[in-house]
PDB file of C-alpha atoms in Angstrom:
ATOM      1  CA  THR Y   1       5.563 -13.284  14.042  1.00  0.00           C
ATOM      2  CA  GLY Y   2       4.101 -14.106  10.620  1.00  0.00           C
ATOM      3  CA  ILE Y   3       2.694 -11.644   8.149  1.00  0.00           C
ATOM      4  CA  VAL Y   4       0.990 -12.078   4.766  1.00  0.00           C
ATOM      5  CA  VAL Y   5      -0.896 -10.015   2.196  1.00  0.00           C
ATOM      6  CA  TYR Y   6      -4.209 -11.589   1.261  1.00  0.00           C
ATOM      7  CA  GLU Y   7      -4.694 -11.141  -2.491  1.00  0.00           C
ATOM      8  CA  ASN Y   8      -7.376 -13.639  -3.469  1.00  0.00           C
ATOM      9  CA  GLY Y   9      -9.100 -16.749  -2.186  1.00  0.00           C
ATOM     10  CA  ALA Y  10     -11.988 -17.730   0.077  1.00  0.00           C
ATOM     11  CA  LEU Y  11     -12.658 -14.405   1.775  1.00  0.00           C
ATOM     12  CA  PRO Y  12     -14.994 -11.770   0.312  1.00  0.00           C
ATOM     13  CA  GLU Y  13     -13.498  -9.473  -2.333  1.00  0.00           C
ATOM     14  CA  ARG Y  14     -13.253  -6.552   0.125  1.00  0.00           C
ATOM     15  CA  TYR Y  15     -10.322  -8.369   1.788  1.00  0.00           C
ATOM     16  CA  ALA Y  16      -8.152  -8.282  -1.360  1.00  0.00           C
ATOM     17  CA  GLY Y  17      -4.993  -6.386  -0.466  1.00  0.00           C
ATOM     18  CA  THR Y  18      -5.423  -6.862   3.288  1.00  0.00           C
ATOM     19  CA  LEU Y  19      -2.214  -7.115   5.299  1.00  0.00           C
ATOM     20  CA  LEU Y  20      -2.566  -9.768   8.014  1.00  0.00           C
ATOM     21  CA  SER Y  21      -0.219 -10.064  10.970  1.00  0.00           C
ATOM     22  CA  ALA Y  22      -0.074 -12.715  13.686  1.00  0.00           C
ATOM     23  CA  GLU Y  23       0.365 -10.923  17.006  1.00  0.00           C
ATOM     24  CA  ALA Y  24       1.100 -13.294  19.883  1.00  0.00           C
ATOM     25  CA  ARG Y  25       1.203 -10.585  22.564  1.00  0.00           C
ATOM     26  CA  ARG Y  26      -2.237  -9.242  21.631  1.00  0.00           C
ATOM     27  CA  ARG Y  27      -3.632 -12.800  21.118  1.00  0.00           C
ATOM     28  CA  ALA Y  28      -4.925 -11.797  17.686  1.00  0.00           C
ATOM     29  CA  ILE Y  29      -4.591 -11.892  13.942  1.00  0.00           C
ATOM     30  CA  LEU Y  30      -4.549  -8.212  13.012  1.00  0.00           C
ATOM     31  CA  SER Y  31      -5.650  -6.802   9.673  1.00  0.00           C
ATOM     32  CA  TYR Y  32      -4.818  -3.571   7.890  1.00  0.00           C
ATOM     33  CA  GLN Y  33      -6.025  -2.087   4.592  1.00  0.00           C
ATOM     34  CA  PRO Y  34      -2.899  -0.463   3.116  1.00  0.00           C
ATOM     35  CA  LYS Y  35      -3.346   2.581   0.900  1.00  0.00           C
ATOM     36  CA  LEU Y  36      -0.879   4.538  -1.187  1.00  0.00           C
ATOM     37  CA  GLY Y  37       0.543   7.476   0.718  1.00  0.00           C
ATOM     38  CA  HIS Y  38       2.829  10.188  -0.649  1.00  0.00           C
ATOM     39  CA  GLY Y  39       5.383   9.040  -3.207  1.00  0.00           C
ATOM     40  CA  ALA Y  40       6.309   5.412  -2.615  1.00  0.00           C
ATOM     41  CA  ALA Y  41       4.996   5.442   0.966  1.00  0.00           C
ATOM     42  CA  MET Y  42       2.179   3.193   2.135  1.00  0.00           C
ATOM     43  CA  GLU Y  43      -0.269   3.942   4.938  1.00  0.00           C
ATOM     44  CA  LEU Y  44      -1.554   0.929   6.842  1.00  0.00           C
ATOM     45  CA  GLY Y  45      -4.828   2.503   7.871  1.00  0.00           C
ATOM     46  CA  LYS Y  46      -6.908   1.506  10.869  1.00  0.00           C
ATOM     47  CA  ARG Y  47      -5.992  -1.772  12.584  1.00  0.00           C
ATOM     48  CA  SER Y  48      -8.707  -4.343  13.206  1.00  0.00           C
ATOM     49  CA  GLU Y  49      -8.784  -7.902  14.509  1.00  0.00           C
ATOM     50  CA  ILE Y  50      -9.813 -10.707  12.193  1.00  0.00           C
ATOM     51  CA  LEU Y  51      -9.414 -13.332  14.941  1.00  0.00           C
ATOM     52  CA  ALA Y  52      -8.815 -12.734  18.653  1.00  0.00           C
ATOM     53  CA  SER Y  53      -9.133 -14.416  22.028  1.00  0.00           C
ATOM     54  CA  PRO Y  54      -9.836 -13.216  25.566  1.00  0.00           C
ATOM     55  CA  GLU Y  55      -7.044 -12.328  28.005  1.00  0.00           C
ATOM     56  CA  ASN Y  56      -7.161 -15.641  29.869  1.00  0.00           C
ATOM     57  CA  ALA Y  57      -6.887 -17.835  26.733  1.00  0.00           C
ATOM     58  CA  LEU Y  58      -3.593 -19.363  25.656  1.00  0.00           C
ATOM     59  CA  PHE Y  59      -4.079 -18.323  22.018  1.00  0.00           C
ATOM     60  CA  ARG Y  60      -0.662 -17.114  20.830  1.00  0.00           C
ATOM     61  CA  PRO Y  61      -0.735 -16.887  17.014  1.00  0.00           C
ATOM     62  CA  SER Y  62       2.763 -17.168  15.610  1.00  0.00           C
ATOM     63  CA  ASP Y  63       2.024 -17.217  11.885  1.00  0.00           C
ATOM     64  CA  VAL Y  64      -0.703 -16.633   9.316  1.00  0.00           C
ATOM     65  CA  VAL Y  65      -0.718 -17.807   5.691  1.00  0.00           C
ATOM     66  CA  VAL Y  66      -3.124 -18.150   2.791  1.00  0.00           C
ATOM     67  CA  GLY Y  67      -3.582 -21.787   1.792  1.00  0.00           C
ATOM     68  CA  ALA Y  68      -3.946 -23.212  -1.696  1.00  0.00           C
ATOM     69  CA  ASP Y  69      -7.679 -23.496  -1.013  1.00  0.00           C
ATOM     70  CA  GLY Y  70      -7.886 -19.730  -0.374  1.00  0.00           C
ATOM     71  CA  ALA Y  71      -8.588 -20.051   3.362  1.00  0.00           C
ATOM     72  CA  LEU Y  72      -6.413 -18.420   6.004  1.00  0.00           C
ATOM     73  CA  TYR Y  73      -4.412 -20.655   8.304  1.00  0.00           C
ATOM     74  CA  ALA Y  74      -3.169 -19.415  11.668  1.00  0.00           C
ATOM     75  CA  ALA Y  75      -0.549 -21.266  13.710  1.00  0.00           C
ATOM     76  CA  ASP Y  76      -1.046 -21.068  17.471  1.00  0.00           C
ATOM     77  CA  TRP Y  77       1.390 -21.971  20.225  1.00  0.00           C
ATOM     78  CA  PHE Y  78      -0.091 -22.891  23.615  1.00  0.00           C
ATOM     79  CA  ASP Y  79       2.189 -20.887  25.854  1.00  0.00           C
ATOM     80  CA  SER Y  80       1.455 -18.468  28.651  1.00  0.00           C
ATOM     81  CA  GLY Y  81       4.497 -16.302  27.898  1.00  0.00           C
ATOM     82  CA  VAL Y  82       5.633 -14.300  24.914  1.00  0.00           C
ATOM     83  CA  GLY Y  83       9.174 -13.319  24.126  1.00  0.00           C
ATOM     84  CA  GLY Y  84      11.101 -16.426  23.139  1.00  0.00           C
ATOM     85  CA  HIS Y  85      13.078 -16.917  26.346  1.00  0.00           C
ATOM     86  CA  ASN Y  86      10.011 -16.833  28.575  1.00  0.00           C
ATOM     87  CA  ASP Y  87       8.319 -19.979  27.280  1.00  0.00           C
ATOM     88  CA  SER Y  88       6.655 -22.316  29.751  1.00  0.00           C
ATOM     89  CA  ASP Y  89       5.153 -24.872  27.365  1.00  0.00           C
ATOM     90  CA  GLU Y  90       7.118 -28.064  27.964  1.00  0.00           C
ATOM     91  CA  THR Y  91       5.081 -29.926  25.335  1.00  0.00           C
ATOM     92  CA  THR Y  92       5.617 -27.337  22.559  1.00  0.00           C
ATOM     93  CA  SER Y  93       2.047 -27.905  21.438  1.00  0.00           C
ATOM     94  CA  GLY Y  94      -0.416 -25.784  19.535  1.00  0.00           C
ATOM     95  CA  SER Y  95      -3.084 -25.738  16.860  1.00  0.00           C
ATOM     96  CA  ILE Y  96      -3.634 -24.731  13.271  1.00  0.00           C
ATOM     97  CA  TYR Y  97      -6.857 -22.789  12.717  1.00  0.00           C
ATOM     98  CA  ARG Y  98      -8.535 -22.648   9.311  1.00  0.00           C
ATOM     99  CA  ILE Y  99     -10.402 -19.398   8.697  1.00  0.00           C
ATOM    100  CA  ALA Y 100     -12.942 -19.340   5.870  1.00  0.00           C
ATOM    101  CA  PRO Y 101     -16.526 -18.195   5.362  1.00  0.00           C
ATOM    102  CA  LYS Y 102     -19.159 -20.519   6.778  1.00  0.00           C
ATOM    103  CA  GLY Y 103     -20.046 -23.222   4.244  1.00  0.00           C
ATOM    104  CA  PHE Y 104     -17.036 -22.440   2.024  1.00  0.00           C
ATOM    105  CA  LYS Y 105     -16.234 -25.354  -0.284  1.00  0.00           C
ATOM    106  CA  PRO Y 106     -12.856 -24.929  -1.942  1.00  0.00           C
ATOM    107  CA  SER Y 107     -12.270 -25.767  -5.552  1.00  0.00           C
ATOM    108  CA  LEU Y 108      -8.744 -27.091  -5.871  1.00  0.00           C
ATOM    109  CA  PRO Y 109      -7.890 -27.750  -9.492  1.00  0.00           C
ATOM    110  CA  LYS Y 110      -5.141 -30.251 -10.153  1.00  0.00           C
ATOM    111  CA  ILE Y 111      -2.079 -28.256 -11.133  1.00  0.00           C
ATOM    112  CA  ASP Y 112       0.290 -29.795 -13.658  1.00  0.00           C
ATOM    113  CA  LEU Y 113       3.467 -27.715 -13.654  1.00  0.00           C
ATOM    114  CA  THR Y 114       4.738 -29.456 -16.789  1.00  0.00           C
ATOM    115  CA  THR Y 115       2.311 -27.384 -18.904  1.00  0.00           C
ATOM    116  CA  VAL Y 116       1.881 -23.642 -19.430  1.00  0.00           C
ATOM    117  CA  ASP Y 117      -1.821 -23.930 -18.512  1.00  0.00           C
ATOM    118  CA  GLY Y 118      -0.919 -25.664 -15.251  1.00  0.00           C
ATOM    119  CA  ALA Y 119       1.713 -23.053 -14.479  1.00  0.00           C
ATOM    120  CA  LEU Y 120      -0.894 -20.319 -15.116  1.00  0.00           C
ATOM    121  CA  LEU Y 121      -3.252 -21.994 -12.636  1.00  0.00           C
ATOM    122  CA  ALA Y 122      -0.439 -22.027 -10.098  1.00  0.00           C
ATOM    123  CA  LEU Y 123       0.361 -18.349 -10.804  1.00  0.00           C
ATOM    124  CA  LYS Y 124      -3.264 -17.445  -9.964  1.00  0.00           C
ATOM    125  CA  SER Y 125      -3.206 -19.403  -6.680  1.00  0.00           C
ATOM    126  CA  PRO Y 126      -3.958 -17.599  -3.416  1.00  0.00           C
ATOM    127  CA  ALA Y 127      -1.008 -19.422  -1.789  1.00  0.00           C
ATOM    128  CA  VAL Y 128       2.308 -17.624  -2.256  1.00  0.00           C
ATOM    129  CA  ASN Y 129       4.281 -20.897  -2.365  1.00  0.00           C
ATOM    130  CA  VAL Y 130       2.062 -22.339  -5.131  1.00  0.00           C
ATOM    131  CA  ARG Y 131       2.120 -19.195  -7.253  1.00  0.00           C
ATOM    132  CA  SER Y 132       5.898 -19.058  -6.879  1.00  0.00           C
ATOM    133  CA  LEU Y 133       6.108 -22.492  -8.532  1.00  0.00           C
ATOM    134  CA  GLY Y 134       3.945 -21.212 -11.401  1.00  0.00           C
ATOM    135  CA  TYR Y 135       6.059 -18.073 -11.708  1.00  0.00           C
ATOM    136  CA  GLN Y 136       9.305 -20.073 -11.872  1.00  0.00           C
ATOM    137  CA  LYS Y 137       7.910 -22.471 -14.484  1.00  0.00           C
ATOM    138  CA  LEU Y 138       6.588 -19.660 -16.693  1.00  0.00           C
ATOM    139  CA  LYS Y 139       9.835 -17.715 -16.323  1.00  0.00           C
ATOM    140  CA  SER Y 140      11.866 -20.748 -17.400  1.00  0.00           C
ATOM    141  CA  THR Y 141       9.499 -21.282 -20.364  1.00  0.00           C
ATOM    142  CA  GLY Y 142      10.435 -17.819 -21.613  1.00  0.00           C
ATOM    143  CA  ALA Y 143       8.967 -16.357 -24.804  1.00  0.00           C
ATOM    144  CA  ALA Y 144       6.816 -19.452 -25.415  1.00  0.00           C
ATOM    145  CA  ALA Y 145       4.671 -18.408 -22.409  1.00  0.00           C
ATOM    146  CA  TYR Y 146       4.210 -14.796 -23.561  1.00  0.00           C
ATOM    147  CA  GLU Y 147       0.728 -15.103 -25.117  1.00  0.00           C
ATOM    148  CA  ALA Y 148      -0.710 -17.052 -22.180  1.00  0.00           C
ATOM    149  CA  VAL Y 149       0.765 -14.685 -19.587  1.00  0.00           C
ATOM    150  CA  THR Y 150      -0.570 -11.561 -21.323  1.00  0.00           C
ATOM    151  CA  LYS Y 151      -4.103 -12.945 -20.869  1.00  0.00           C
ATOM    152  CA  VAL Y 152      -3.540 -12.811 -17.095  1.00  0.00           C
ATOM    153  CA  LEU Y 153      -3.228  -9.019 -17.453  1.00  0.00           C
ATOM    154  CA  GLU Y 154      -7.001  -8.992 -18.056  1.00  0.00           C
ATOM    155  CA  ASN Y 155      -7.802 -10.683 -14.734  1.00  0.00           C
ATOM    156  CA  PRO Y 156     -10.319  -8.548 -12.789  1.00  0.00           C
ATOM    157  CA  ASN Y 157      -8.282  -8.990  -9.590  1.00  0.00           C
ATOM    158  CA  PRO Y 158      -5.464  -6.401  -9.830  1.00  0.00           C
ATOM    159  CA  PHE Y 159      -3.189  -8.506  -7.614  1.00  0.00           C
ATOM    160  CA  VAL Y 160      -3.458 -11.479  -9.979  1.00  0.00           C
ATOM    161  CA  ALA Y 161      -2.975  -9.218 -13.012  1.00  0.00           C
ATOM    162  CA  ALA Y 162       0.157  -7.767 -11.395  1.00  0.00           C
ATOM    163  CA  ARG Y 163       1.727 -11.237 -11.307  1.00  0.00           C
ATOM    164  CA  ALA Y 164       1.776 -11.171 -15.117  1.00  0.00           C
ATOM    165  CA  ILE Y 165       3.501  -7.781 -15.062  1.00  0.00           C
ATOM    166  CA  TRP Y 166       6.268  -9.196 -12.851  1.00  0.00           C
ATOM    167  CA  LEU Y 167       6.788 -12.028 -15.344  1.00  0.00           C
ATOM    168  CA  LEU Y 168       6.740 -10.159 -18.643  1.00  0.00           C
ATOM    169  CA  PRO Y 169      10.368  -8.913 -18.607  1.00  0.00           C
ATOM    170  CA  TYR Y 170      11.515 -12.552 -18.472  1.00  0.00           C
ATOM    171  CA  LEU Y 171       9.467 -13.621 -21.495  1.00  0.00           C
ATOM    172  CA  GLY Y 172      11.664 -12.332 -24.285  1.00  0.00           C
ATOM    173  CA  GLU Y 173      11.742  -9.082 -26.227  1.00  0.00           C
ATOM    174  CA  GLN Y 174       7.919  -8.965 -26.590  1.00  0.00           C
ATOM    175  CA  GLY Y 175       7.541  -9.223 -22.823  1.00  0.00           C
ATOM    176  CA  ARG Y 176      10.023  -6.433 -22.180  1.00  0.00           C
ATOM    177  CA  ALA Y 177       8.307  -4.237 -24.774  1.00  0.00           C
ATOM    178  CA  LYS Y 178       4.851  -4.886 -23.282  1.00  0.00           C
TER     179      LYS Y 178
END
């Protein structure tokens, strides 16, 4: 089932870096706080549930993503069985759940991918698909985007700052040197 790393968005800052996994069998969205282990290894840490249902509920989360508004979205399939070949839902129905703090009002700036500033907004997005569009635009802009991208290195969120690091080698000689 689906898995995502929450880097930024609607949830409190303590969730930055949280690995989220949709687990249909357990009827839950599981969360882990990965930490560096020895060498390149990662340790997932203690598992907790960010969203769960009781045994008799038909909640079967199949995916979890971070939306452009920063909220989490969980896809649910209303089926009593798990395992692909054991489905009993003739209607193939389900729900999408939006998970955000109570009273959260998203701020969704209009993103214009024809400009460097718009591409930078996209790069900072909590949604992986939106930031990918920003990344591709800035990469194709090349050295002309260098100055703007280096400012992202100063972002207080280390996950957002890291996006600039991934881009720099594609922004000309200055980027590779940085």
